[in-house]
PDB file of C-alpha atoms and ligand atoms in Angstrom:
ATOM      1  CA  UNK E   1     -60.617-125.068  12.574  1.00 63.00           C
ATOM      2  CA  UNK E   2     -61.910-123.782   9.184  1.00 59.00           C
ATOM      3  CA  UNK E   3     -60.040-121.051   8.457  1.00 56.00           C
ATOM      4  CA  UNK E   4     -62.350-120.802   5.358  1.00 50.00           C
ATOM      5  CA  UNK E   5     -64.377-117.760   6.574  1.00 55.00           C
ATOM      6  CA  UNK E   6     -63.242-114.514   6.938  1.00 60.00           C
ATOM      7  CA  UNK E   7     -63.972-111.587   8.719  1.00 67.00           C
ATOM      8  CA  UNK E   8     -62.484-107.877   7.982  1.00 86.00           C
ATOM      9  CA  UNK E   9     -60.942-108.360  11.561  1.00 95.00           C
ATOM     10  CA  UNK E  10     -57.322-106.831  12.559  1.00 97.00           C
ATOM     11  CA  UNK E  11     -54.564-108.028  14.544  1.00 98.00           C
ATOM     12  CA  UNK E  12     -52.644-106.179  16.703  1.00 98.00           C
ATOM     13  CA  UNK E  13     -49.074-107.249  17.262  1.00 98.00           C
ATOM     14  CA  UNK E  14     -46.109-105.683  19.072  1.00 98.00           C
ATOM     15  CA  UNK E  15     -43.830-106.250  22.055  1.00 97.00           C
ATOM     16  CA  UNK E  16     -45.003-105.652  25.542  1.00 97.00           C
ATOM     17  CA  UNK E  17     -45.562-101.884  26.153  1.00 95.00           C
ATOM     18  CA  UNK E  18     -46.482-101.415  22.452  1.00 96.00           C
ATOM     19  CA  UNK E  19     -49.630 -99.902  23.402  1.00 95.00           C
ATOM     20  CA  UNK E  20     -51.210-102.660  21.883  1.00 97.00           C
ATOM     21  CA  UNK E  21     -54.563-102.469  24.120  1.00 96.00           C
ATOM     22  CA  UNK E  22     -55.156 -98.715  24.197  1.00 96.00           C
ATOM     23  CA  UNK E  23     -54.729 -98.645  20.498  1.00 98.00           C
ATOM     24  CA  UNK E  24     -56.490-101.563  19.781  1.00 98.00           C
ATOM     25  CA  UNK E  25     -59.270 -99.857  21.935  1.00 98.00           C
ATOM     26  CA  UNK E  26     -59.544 -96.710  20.125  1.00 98.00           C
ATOM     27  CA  UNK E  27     -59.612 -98.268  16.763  1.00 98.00           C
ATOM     28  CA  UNK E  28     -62.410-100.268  17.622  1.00 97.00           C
ATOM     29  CA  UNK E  29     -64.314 -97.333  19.059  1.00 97.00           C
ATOM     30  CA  UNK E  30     -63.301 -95.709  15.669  1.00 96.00           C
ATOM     31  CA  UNK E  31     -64.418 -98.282  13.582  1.00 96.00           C
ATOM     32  CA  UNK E  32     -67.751 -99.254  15.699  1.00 96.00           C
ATOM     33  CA  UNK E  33     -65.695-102.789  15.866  1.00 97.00           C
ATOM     34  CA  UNK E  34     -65.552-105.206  19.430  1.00 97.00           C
ATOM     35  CA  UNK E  35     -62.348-104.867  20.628  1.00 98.00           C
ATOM     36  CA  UNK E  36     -60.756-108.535  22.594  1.00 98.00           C
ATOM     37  CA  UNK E  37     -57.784-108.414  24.545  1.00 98.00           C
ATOM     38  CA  UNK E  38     -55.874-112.127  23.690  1.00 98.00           C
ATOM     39  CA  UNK E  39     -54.625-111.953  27.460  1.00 97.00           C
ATOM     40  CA  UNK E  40     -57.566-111.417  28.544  1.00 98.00           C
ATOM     41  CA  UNK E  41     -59.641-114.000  27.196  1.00 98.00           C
ATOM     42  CA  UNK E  42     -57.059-116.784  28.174  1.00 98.00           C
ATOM     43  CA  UNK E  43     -57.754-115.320  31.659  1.00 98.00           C
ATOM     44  CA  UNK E  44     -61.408-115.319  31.652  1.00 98.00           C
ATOM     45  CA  UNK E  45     -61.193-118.873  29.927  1.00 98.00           C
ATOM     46  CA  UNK E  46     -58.939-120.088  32.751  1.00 98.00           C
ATOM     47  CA  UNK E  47     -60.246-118.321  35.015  1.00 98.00           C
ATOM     48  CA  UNK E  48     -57.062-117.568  36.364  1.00 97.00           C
ATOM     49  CA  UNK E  49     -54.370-114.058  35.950  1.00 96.00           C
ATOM     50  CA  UNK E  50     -51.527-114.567  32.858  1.00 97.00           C
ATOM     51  CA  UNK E  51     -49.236-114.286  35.436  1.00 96.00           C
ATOM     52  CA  UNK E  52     -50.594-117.054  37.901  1.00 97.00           C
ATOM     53  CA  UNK E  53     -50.809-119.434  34.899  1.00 98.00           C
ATOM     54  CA  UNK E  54     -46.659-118.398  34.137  1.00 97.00           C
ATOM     55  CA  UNK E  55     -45.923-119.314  37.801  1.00 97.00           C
ATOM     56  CA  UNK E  56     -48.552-122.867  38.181  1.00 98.00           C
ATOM     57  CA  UNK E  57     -47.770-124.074  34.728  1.00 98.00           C
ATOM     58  CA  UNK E  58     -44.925-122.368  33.212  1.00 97.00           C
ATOM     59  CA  UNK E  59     -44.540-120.338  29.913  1.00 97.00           C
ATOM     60  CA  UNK E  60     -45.188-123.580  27.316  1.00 98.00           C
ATOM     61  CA  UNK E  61     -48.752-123.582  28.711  1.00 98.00           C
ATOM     62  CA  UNK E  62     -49.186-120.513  28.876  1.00 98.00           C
ATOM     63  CA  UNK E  63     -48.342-120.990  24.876  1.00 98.00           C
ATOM     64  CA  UNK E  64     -50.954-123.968  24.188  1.00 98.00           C
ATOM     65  CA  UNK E  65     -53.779-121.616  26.453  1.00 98.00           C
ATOM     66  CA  UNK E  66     -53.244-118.550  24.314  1.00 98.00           C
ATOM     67  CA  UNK E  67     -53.133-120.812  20.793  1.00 98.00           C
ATOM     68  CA  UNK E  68     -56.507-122.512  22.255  1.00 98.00           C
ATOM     69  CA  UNK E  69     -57.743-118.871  23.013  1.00 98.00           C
ATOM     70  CA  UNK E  70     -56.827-117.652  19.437  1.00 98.00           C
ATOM     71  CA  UNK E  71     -58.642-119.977  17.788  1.00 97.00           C
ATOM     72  CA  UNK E  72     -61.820-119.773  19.944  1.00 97.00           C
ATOM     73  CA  UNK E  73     -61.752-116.333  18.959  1.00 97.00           C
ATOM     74  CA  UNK E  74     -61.605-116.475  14.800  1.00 96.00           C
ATOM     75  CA  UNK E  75     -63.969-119.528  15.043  1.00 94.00           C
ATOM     76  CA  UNK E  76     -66.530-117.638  17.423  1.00 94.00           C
ATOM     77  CA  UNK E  77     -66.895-114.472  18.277  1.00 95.00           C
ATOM     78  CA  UNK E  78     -64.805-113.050  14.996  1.00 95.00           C
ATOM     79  CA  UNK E  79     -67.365-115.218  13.073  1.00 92.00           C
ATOM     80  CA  UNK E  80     -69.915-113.103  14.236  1.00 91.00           C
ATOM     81  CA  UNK E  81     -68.188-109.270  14.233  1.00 92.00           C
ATOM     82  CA  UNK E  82     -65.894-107.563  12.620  1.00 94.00           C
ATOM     83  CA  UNK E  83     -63.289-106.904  15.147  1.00 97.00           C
ATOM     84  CA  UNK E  84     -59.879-105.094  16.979  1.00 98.00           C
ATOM     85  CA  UNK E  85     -57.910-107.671  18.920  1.00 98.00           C
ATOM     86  CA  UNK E  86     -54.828-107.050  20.733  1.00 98.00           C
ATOM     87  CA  UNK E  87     -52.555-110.172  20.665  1.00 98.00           C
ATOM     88  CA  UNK E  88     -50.430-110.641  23.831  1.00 98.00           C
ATOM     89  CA  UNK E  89     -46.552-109.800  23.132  1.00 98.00           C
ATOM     90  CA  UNK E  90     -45.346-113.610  22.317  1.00 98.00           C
ATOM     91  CA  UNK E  91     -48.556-114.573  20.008  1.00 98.00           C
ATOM     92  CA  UNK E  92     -47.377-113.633  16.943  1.00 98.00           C
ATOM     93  CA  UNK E  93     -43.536-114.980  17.445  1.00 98.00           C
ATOM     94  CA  UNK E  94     -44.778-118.727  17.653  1.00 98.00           C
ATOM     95  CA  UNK E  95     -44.742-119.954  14.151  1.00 98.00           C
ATOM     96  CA  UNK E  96     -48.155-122.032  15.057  1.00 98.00           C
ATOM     97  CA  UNK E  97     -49.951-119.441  15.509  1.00 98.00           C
ATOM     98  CA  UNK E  98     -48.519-116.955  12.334  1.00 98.00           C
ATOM     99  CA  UNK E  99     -49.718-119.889  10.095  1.00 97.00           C
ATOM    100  CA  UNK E 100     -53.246-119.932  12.018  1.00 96.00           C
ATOM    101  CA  UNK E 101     -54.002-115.928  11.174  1.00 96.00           C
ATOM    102  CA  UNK E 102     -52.422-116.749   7.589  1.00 94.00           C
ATOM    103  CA  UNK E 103     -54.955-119.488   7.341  1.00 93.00           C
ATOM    104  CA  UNK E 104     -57.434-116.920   8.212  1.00 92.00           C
ATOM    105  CA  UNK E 105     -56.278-114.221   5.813  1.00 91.00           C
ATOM    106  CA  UNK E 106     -55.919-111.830   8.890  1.00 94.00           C
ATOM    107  CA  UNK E 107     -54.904-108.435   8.653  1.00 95.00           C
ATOM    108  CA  UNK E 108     -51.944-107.701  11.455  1.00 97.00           C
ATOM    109  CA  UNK E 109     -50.510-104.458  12.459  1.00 98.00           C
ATOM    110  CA  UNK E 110     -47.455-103.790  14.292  1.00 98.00           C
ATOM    111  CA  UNK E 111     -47.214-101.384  16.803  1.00 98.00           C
ATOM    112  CA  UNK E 112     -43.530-100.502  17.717  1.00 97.00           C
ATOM    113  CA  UNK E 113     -42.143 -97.703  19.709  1.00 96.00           C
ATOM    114  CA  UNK E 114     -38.284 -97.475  21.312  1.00 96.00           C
ATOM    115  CA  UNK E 115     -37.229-100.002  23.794  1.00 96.00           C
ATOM    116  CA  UNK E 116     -37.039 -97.661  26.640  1.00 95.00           C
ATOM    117  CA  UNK E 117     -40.352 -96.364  26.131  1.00 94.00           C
ATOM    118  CA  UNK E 118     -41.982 -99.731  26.012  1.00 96.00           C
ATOM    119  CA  UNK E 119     -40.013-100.632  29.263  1.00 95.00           C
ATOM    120  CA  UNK E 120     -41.252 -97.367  30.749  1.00 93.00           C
ATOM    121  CA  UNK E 121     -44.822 -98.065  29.845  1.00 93.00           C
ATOM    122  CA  UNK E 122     -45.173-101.474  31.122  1.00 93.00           C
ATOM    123  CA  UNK E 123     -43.566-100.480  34.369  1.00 90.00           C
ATOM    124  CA  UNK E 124     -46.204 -97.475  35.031  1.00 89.00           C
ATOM    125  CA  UNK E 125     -49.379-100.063  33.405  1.00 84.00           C
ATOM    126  CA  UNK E 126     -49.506-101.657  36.952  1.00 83.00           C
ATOM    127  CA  UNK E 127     -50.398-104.441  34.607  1.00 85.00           C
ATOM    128  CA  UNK E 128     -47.782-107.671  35.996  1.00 87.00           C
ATOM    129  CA  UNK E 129     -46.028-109.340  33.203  1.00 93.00           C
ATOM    130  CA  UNK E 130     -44.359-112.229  33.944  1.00 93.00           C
ATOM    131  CA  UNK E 131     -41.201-111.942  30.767  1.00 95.00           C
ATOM    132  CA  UNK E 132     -40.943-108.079  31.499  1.00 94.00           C
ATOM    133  CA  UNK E 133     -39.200-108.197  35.079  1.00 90.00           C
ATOM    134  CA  UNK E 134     -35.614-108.073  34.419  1.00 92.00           C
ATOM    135  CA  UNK E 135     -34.363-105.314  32.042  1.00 93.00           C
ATOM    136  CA  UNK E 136     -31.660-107.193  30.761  1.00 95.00           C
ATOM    137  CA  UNK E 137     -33.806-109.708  29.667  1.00 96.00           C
ATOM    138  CA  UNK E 138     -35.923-107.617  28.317  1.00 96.00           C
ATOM    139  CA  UNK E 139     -34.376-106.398  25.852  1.00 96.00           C
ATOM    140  CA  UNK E 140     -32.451-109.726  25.031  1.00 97.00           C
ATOM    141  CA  UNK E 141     -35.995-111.047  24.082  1.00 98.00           C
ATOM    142  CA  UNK E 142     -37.032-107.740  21.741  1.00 98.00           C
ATOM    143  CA  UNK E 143     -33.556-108.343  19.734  1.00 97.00           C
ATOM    144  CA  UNK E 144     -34.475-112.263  19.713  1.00 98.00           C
ATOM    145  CA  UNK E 145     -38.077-111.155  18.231  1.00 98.00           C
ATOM    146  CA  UNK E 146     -37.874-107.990  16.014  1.00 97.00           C
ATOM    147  CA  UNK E 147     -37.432-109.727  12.588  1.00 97.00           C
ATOM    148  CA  UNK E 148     -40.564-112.105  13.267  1.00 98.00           C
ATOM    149  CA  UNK E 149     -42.240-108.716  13.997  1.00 98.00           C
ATOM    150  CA  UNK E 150     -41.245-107.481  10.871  1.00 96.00           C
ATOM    151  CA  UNK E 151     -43.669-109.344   9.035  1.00 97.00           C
ATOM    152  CA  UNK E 152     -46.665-107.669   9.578  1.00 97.00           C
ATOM    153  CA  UNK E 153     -48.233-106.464   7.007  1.00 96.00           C
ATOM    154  CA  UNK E 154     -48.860-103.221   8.273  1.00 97.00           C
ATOM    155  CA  UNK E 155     -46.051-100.830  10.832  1.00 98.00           C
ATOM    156  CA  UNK E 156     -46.773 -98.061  12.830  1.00 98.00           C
ATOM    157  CA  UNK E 157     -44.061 -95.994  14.910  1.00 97.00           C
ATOM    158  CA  UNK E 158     -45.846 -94.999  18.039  1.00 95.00           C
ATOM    159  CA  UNK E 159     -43.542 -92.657  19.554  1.00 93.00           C
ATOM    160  CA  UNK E 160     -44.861 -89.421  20.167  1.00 93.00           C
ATOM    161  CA  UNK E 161     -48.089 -89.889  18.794  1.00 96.00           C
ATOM    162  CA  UNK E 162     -50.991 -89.638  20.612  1.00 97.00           C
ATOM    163  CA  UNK E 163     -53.420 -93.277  20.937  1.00 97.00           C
ATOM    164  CA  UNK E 164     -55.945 -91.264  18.427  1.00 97.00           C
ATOM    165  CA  UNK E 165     -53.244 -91.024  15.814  1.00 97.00           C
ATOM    166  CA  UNK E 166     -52.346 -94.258  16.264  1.00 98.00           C
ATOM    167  CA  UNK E 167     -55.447 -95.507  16.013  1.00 98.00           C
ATOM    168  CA  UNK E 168     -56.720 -92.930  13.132  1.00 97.00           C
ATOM    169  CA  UNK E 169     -53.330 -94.209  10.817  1.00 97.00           C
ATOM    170  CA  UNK E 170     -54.172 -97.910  11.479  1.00 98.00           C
ATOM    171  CA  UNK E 171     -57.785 -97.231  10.531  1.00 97.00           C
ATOM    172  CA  UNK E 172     -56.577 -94.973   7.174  1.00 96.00           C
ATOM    173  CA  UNK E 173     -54.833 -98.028   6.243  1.00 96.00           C
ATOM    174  CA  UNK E 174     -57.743-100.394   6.925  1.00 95.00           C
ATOM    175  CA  UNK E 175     -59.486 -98.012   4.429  1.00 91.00           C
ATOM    176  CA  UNK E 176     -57.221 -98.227   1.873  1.00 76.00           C
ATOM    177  CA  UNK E 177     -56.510-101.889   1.838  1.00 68.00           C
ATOM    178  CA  UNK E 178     -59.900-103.842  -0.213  1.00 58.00           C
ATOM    179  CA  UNK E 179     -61.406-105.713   2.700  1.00 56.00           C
ATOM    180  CA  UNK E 180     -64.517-107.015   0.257  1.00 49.00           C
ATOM    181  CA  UNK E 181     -63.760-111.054   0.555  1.00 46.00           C
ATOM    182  CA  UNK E 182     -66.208-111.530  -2.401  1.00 42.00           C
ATOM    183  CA  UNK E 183     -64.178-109.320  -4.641  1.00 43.00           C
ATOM    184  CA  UNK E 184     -60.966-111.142  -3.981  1.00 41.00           C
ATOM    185  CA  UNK E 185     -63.153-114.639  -5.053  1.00 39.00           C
ATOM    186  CA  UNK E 186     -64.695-112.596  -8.042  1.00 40.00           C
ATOM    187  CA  UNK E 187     -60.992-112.296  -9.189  1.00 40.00           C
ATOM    188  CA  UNK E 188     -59.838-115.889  -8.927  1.00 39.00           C
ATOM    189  CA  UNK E 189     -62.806-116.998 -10.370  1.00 40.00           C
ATOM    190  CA  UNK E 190     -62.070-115.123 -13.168  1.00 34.00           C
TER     191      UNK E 190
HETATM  192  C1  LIG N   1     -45.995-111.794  26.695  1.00 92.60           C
HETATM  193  C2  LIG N   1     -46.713-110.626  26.649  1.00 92.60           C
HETATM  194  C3  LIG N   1     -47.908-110.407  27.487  1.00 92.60           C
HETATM  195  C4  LIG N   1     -48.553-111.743  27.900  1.00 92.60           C
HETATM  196  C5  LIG N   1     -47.526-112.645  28.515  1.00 92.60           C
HETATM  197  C6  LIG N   1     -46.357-112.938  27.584  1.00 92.60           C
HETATM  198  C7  LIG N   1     -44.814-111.940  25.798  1.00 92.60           C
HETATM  199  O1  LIG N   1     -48.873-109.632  26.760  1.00 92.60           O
HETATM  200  O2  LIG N   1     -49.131-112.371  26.802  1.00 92.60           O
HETATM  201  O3  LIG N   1     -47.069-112.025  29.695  1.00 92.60           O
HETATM  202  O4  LIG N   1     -44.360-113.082  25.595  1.00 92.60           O
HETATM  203  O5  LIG N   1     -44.346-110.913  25.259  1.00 92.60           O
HETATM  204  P1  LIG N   1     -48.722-108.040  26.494  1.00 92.60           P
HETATM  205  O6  LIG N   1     -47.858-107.855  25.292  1.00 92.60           O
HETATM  206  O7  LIG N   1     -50.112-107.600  26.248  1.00 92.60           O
HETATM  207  O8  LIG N   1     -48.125-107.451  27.722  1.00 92.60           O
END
Protein backbone atom coordinates (compact mmCIF):
# COMPACT_ATOMS: atom_id res chain seq x y z
CA UNK A 1 0.00 0.00 0.00
CA UNK A 2 1.34 3.35 -1.34
CA UNK A 3 -1.00 5.67 -0.53
CA UNK A 4 1.33 8.09 -2.46
CA UNK A 5 -0.93 8.47 -5.56
CA UNK A 6 -3.99 10.07 -5.73
CA UNK A 7 -6.92 10.08 -7.64
CA UNK A 8 -9.86 12.88 -7.54
CA UNK A 9 -12.00 9.84 -6.28
CA UNK A 10 -14.99 10.29 -3.58
CA UNK A 11 -16.15 8.34 -0.78
CA UNK A 12 -19.41 7.79 0.12
CA UNK A 13 -20.17 7.19 3.76
CA UNK A 14 -23.40 6.91 5.76
CA UNK A 15 -25.41 4.41 7.79
CA UNK A 16 -27.35 1.68 6.15
CA UNK A 17 -30.35 3.14 4.21
CA UNK A 18 -28.35 6.36 3.54
CA UNK A 19 -28.90 5.99 -0.02
CA UNK A 20 -25.42 5.56 -0.33
CA UNK A 21 -25.60 3.39 -3.72
CA UNK A 22 -28.28 5.28 -5.65
CA UNK A 23 -26.46 8.45 -4.92
CA UNK A 24 -23.23 7.24 -5.42
CA UNK A 25 -24.72 6.03 -8.83
CA UNK A 26 -26.01 9.20 -10.05
CA UNK A 27 -22.97 11.14 -9.22
CA UNK A 28 -20.93 8.99 -11.17
CA UNK A 29 -23.27 9.15 -14.14
CA UNK A 30 -23.00 12.97 -13.46
CA UNK A 31 -19.52 13.18 -13.36
CA UNK A 32 -18.75 10.47 -16.30
CA UNK A 33 -16.89 8.68 -13.13
CA UNK A 34 -17.06 4.42 -12.46
CA UNK A 35 -19.11 4.01 -9.73
CA UNK A 36 -17.97 0.60 -7.11
CA UNK A 37 -20.18 -0.59 -4.59
CA UNK A 38 -17.58 -1.65 -1.39
CA UNK A 39 -20.21 -4.53 -0.66
CA UNK A 40 -20.17 -5.51 -3.68
CA UNK A 41 -16.74 -6.05 -4.53
CA UNK A 42 -16.08 -8.04 -1.22
CA UNK A 43 -18.85 -10.24 -2.74
CA UNK A 44 -17.55 -10.69 -6.12
CA UNK A 45 -13.98 -11.15 -4.46
CA UNK A 46 -15.41 -13.87 -2.21
CA UNK A 47 -17.52 -14.96 -4.28
CA UNK A 48 -19.96 -15.28 -1.73
CA UNK A 49 -23.35 -12.70 -0.47
CA UNK A 50 -22.28 -10.04 2.64
CA UNK A 51 -24.72 -11.75 4.41
CA UNK A 52 -23.49 -15.47 3.93
CA UNK A 53 -19.96 -14.28 4.88
CA UNK A 54 -21.80 -12.57 8.42
CA UNK A 55 -23.37 -16.02 9.08
CA UNK A 56 -19.95 -18.59 7.90
CA UNK A 57 -17.43 -16.27 9.40
CA UNK A 58 -18.90 -13.73 11.56
CA UNK A 59 -18.77 -9.84 11.50
CA UNK A 60 -14.66 -9.52 12.33
CA UNK A 61 -14.16 -11.12 8.89
CA UNK A 62 -16.42 -9.66 7.36
CA UNK A 63 -14.17 -6.48 8.70
CA UNK A 64 -10.61 -7.85 7.43
CA UNK A 65 -12.63 -8.81 3.74
CA UNK A 66 -13.98 -5.31 3.33
CA UNK A 67 -10.38 -3.59 4.59
CA UNK A 68 -8.69 -6.15 1.94
CA UNK A 69 -11.43 -4.97 -0.60
CA UNK A 70 -10.72 -1.22 0.15
CA UNK A 71 -7.41 -1.33 -0.53
CA UNK A 72 -7.62 -3.41 -3.75
CA UNK A 73 -9.71 -0.73 -4.84
CA UNK A 74 -7.38 2.67 -4.25
CA UNK A 75 -4.36 0.52 -5.36
CA UNK A 76 -6.19 -0.76 -8.65
CA UNK A 77 -8.93 0.20 -10.22
CA UNK A 78 -8.95 3.96 -8.48
CA UNK A 79 -5.35 4.07 -9.88
CA UNK A 80 -6.68 3.92 -13.13
CA UNK A 81 -10.20 6.22 -12.92
CA UNK A 82 -11.43 8.77 -11.26
CA UNK A 83 -14.23 7.35 -9.33
CA UNK A 84 -17.82 7.24 -7.01
CA UNK A 85 -17.62 4.48 -4.43
CA UNK A 86 -20.18 3.69 -1.98
CA UNK A 87 -18.58 2.34 1.27
CA UNK A 88 -20.71 -0.28 3.10
CA UNK A 89 -22.34 1.25 6.46
CA UNK A 90 -19.43 0.02 9.04
CA UNK A 91 -16.30 1.01 6.64
CA UNK A 92 -15.76 4.22 7.69
CA UNK A 93 -16.37 3.55 11.69
CA UNK A 94 -13.20 1.20 11.88
CA UNK A 95 -10.37 3.45 12.70
CA UNK A 96 -8.08 1.14 10.20
CA UNK A 97 -9.65 1.94 7.55
CA UNK A 98 -10.31 6.11 8.28
CA UNK A 99 -6.44 6.23 8.45
CA UNK A 100 -6.20 4.17 5.02
CA UNK A 101 -8.51 6.94 2.94
CA UNK A 102 -6.49 9.68 5.05
CA UNK A 103 -3.38 8.08 3.72
CA UNK A 104 -4.92 8.44 0.41
CA UNK A 105 -6.07 12.04 0.73
CA UNK A 106 -9.69 10.82 -0.11
CA UNK A 107 -12.49 12.98 -0.38
CA UNK A 108 -15.63 11.42 1.83
CA UNK A 109 -19.15 12.52 1.88
CA UNK A 110 -21.74 11.74 4.29
CA UNK A 111 -25.03 10.98 3.40
CA UNK A 112 -27.50 11.16 6.40
CA UNK A 113 -31.21 11.19 6.48
CA UNK A 114 -33.62 10.47 9.81
CA UNK A 115 -33.44 7.17 11.47
CA UNK A 116 -36.84 6.09 10.52
CA UNK A 117 -36.37 6.80 7.03
CA UNK A 118 -33.17 4.88 6.75
CA UNK A 119 -34.97 1.93 8.59
CA UNK A 120 -37.81 2.31 6.11
CA UNK A 121 -35.53 2.23 3.15
CA UNK A 122 -33.51 -0.72 3.94
CA UNK A 123 -36.61 -2.68 4.75
CA UNK A 124 -38.32 -1.93 1.15
CA UNK A 125 -34.34 -2.38 -0.69
CA UNK A 126 -35.03 -6.21 -0.57
CA UNK A 127 -31.32 -5.88 -0.16
CA UNK A 128 -30.56 -8.45 3.30
CA UNK A 129 -28.38 -6.81 5.80
CA UNK A 130 -27.19 -8.78 8.33
CA UNK A 131 -26.79 -5.59 11.46
CA UNK A 132 -30.21 -4.07 10.22
CA UNK A 133 -32.70 -6.90 11.53
CA UNK A 134 -33.70 -5.83 14.87
CA UNK A 135 -34.94 -2.20 15.26
CA UNK A 136 -33.77 -1.81 18.57
CA UNK A 137 -30.51 -2.53 17.60
CA UNK A 138 -30.60 -0.55 15.01
CA UNK A 139 -30.73 2.36 16.24
CA UNK A 140 -28.44 1.48 19.31
CA UNK A 141 -25.66 1.11 16.60
CA UNK A 142 -26.52 4.72 14.66
CA UNK A 143 -26.20 6.49 18.30
CA UNK A 144 -22.89 4.28 18.87
CA UNK A 145 -21.64 5.66 15.28
CA UNK A 146 -22.90 9.24 14.53
CA UNK A 147 -19.86 11.20 15.90
CA UNK A 148 -17.32 8.96 13.80
CA UNK A 149 -19.70 9.97 10.94
CA UNK A 150 -19.28 13.36 11.72
CA UNK A 151 -16.00 13.58 10.33
CA UNK A 152 -16.50 13.66 6.89
CA UNK A 153 -15.45 16.25 5.25
CA UNK A 154 -18.38 16.87 3.36
CA UNK A 155 -22.59 16.39 4.85
CA UNK A 156 -25.53 16.14 2.98
CA UNK A 157 -29.20 15.87 4.54
CA UNK A 158 -31.03 13.58 2.22
CA UNK A 159 -34.45 13.88 3.36
CA UNK A 160 -36.77 14.95 0.90
CA UNK A 161 -34.52 15.44 -1.79
CA UNK A 162 -34.68 13.69 -4.74
CA UNK A 163 -31.23 11.15 -5.70
CA UNK A 164 -30.49 14.01 -8.53
CA UNK A 165 -30.20 16.65 -5.86
CA UNK A 166 -28.32 14.64 -3.90
CA UNK A 167 -26.13 13.78 -6.29
CA UNK A 168 -26.06 17.41 -8.13
CA UNK A 169 -25.02 19.07 -4.30
CA UNK A 170 -22.28 16.41 -3.80
CA UNK A 171 -21.00 17.11 -7.30
CA UNK A 172 -21.30 21.28 -6.68
CA UNK A 173 -19.09 20.62 -3.86
CA UNK A 174 -16.64 18.41 -5.76
CA UNK A 175 -16.46 21.55 -8.00
CA UNK A 176 -15.70 23.85 -5.58
CA UNK A 177 -13.16 21.98 -3.59
CA UNK A 178 -9.36 22.21 -5.82
CA UNK A 179 -9.00 18.58 -6.82
CA UNK A 180 -5.57 19.52 -8.99
CA UNK A 181 -2.94 17.18 -6.85
CA UNK A 182 -0.09 19.07 -8.66
CA UNK A 183 -1.26 22.39 -7.36
CA UNK A 184 -1.38 21.26 -3.79
CA UNK A 185 2.63 19.98 -4.44
CA UNK A 186 3.26 23.38 -6.32
CA UNK A 187 2.35 24.96 -2.89
CA UNK A 188 4.52 22.94 -0.54
CA UNK A 189 7.21 23.17 -2.75
CA UNK A 190 7.05 26.60 -2.48
C1 LIG B 1 -22.98 -2.72 7.36
C2 LIG B 1 -23.58 -2.14 6.27
C3 LIG B 1 -23.78 -2.87 5.00
C4 LIG B 1 -22.77 -4.02 4.85
C5 LIG B 1 -22.78 -4.89 6.07
C6 LIG B 1 -22.47 -4.13 7.35
C7 LIG B 1 -22.79 -1.91 8.59
O1 LIG B 1 -23.63 -1.97 3.90
O2 LIG B 1 -21.48 -3.52 4.65
O3 LIG B 1 -24.06 -5.48 6.16
O4 LIG B 1 -21.98 -2.30 9.45
O5 LIG B 1 -23.44 -0.85 8.70
P1 LIG B 1 -24.75 -0.87 3.48
O6 LIG B 1 -24.53 0.34 4.33
O7 LIG B 1 -24.45 -0.60 2.06
O8 LIG B 1 -26.08 -1.50 3.70
Amino acid sequence: MTGAHLTRSVFLIGFMGAGKSTAGRALATRMGWAFYDLDQVVEAREKMSVTNIFATSGEARFRQLETEALISLLENELRRSDSVVALGGGTFVQAENRKILQLYDARTVLLNAPLEEMRRRCNESGVQRPLAQDAAKFEQLFASRRDTYNLTDFRVETAGKTVDDVASEIEQWLGARPTDRGVQKLEVRQ
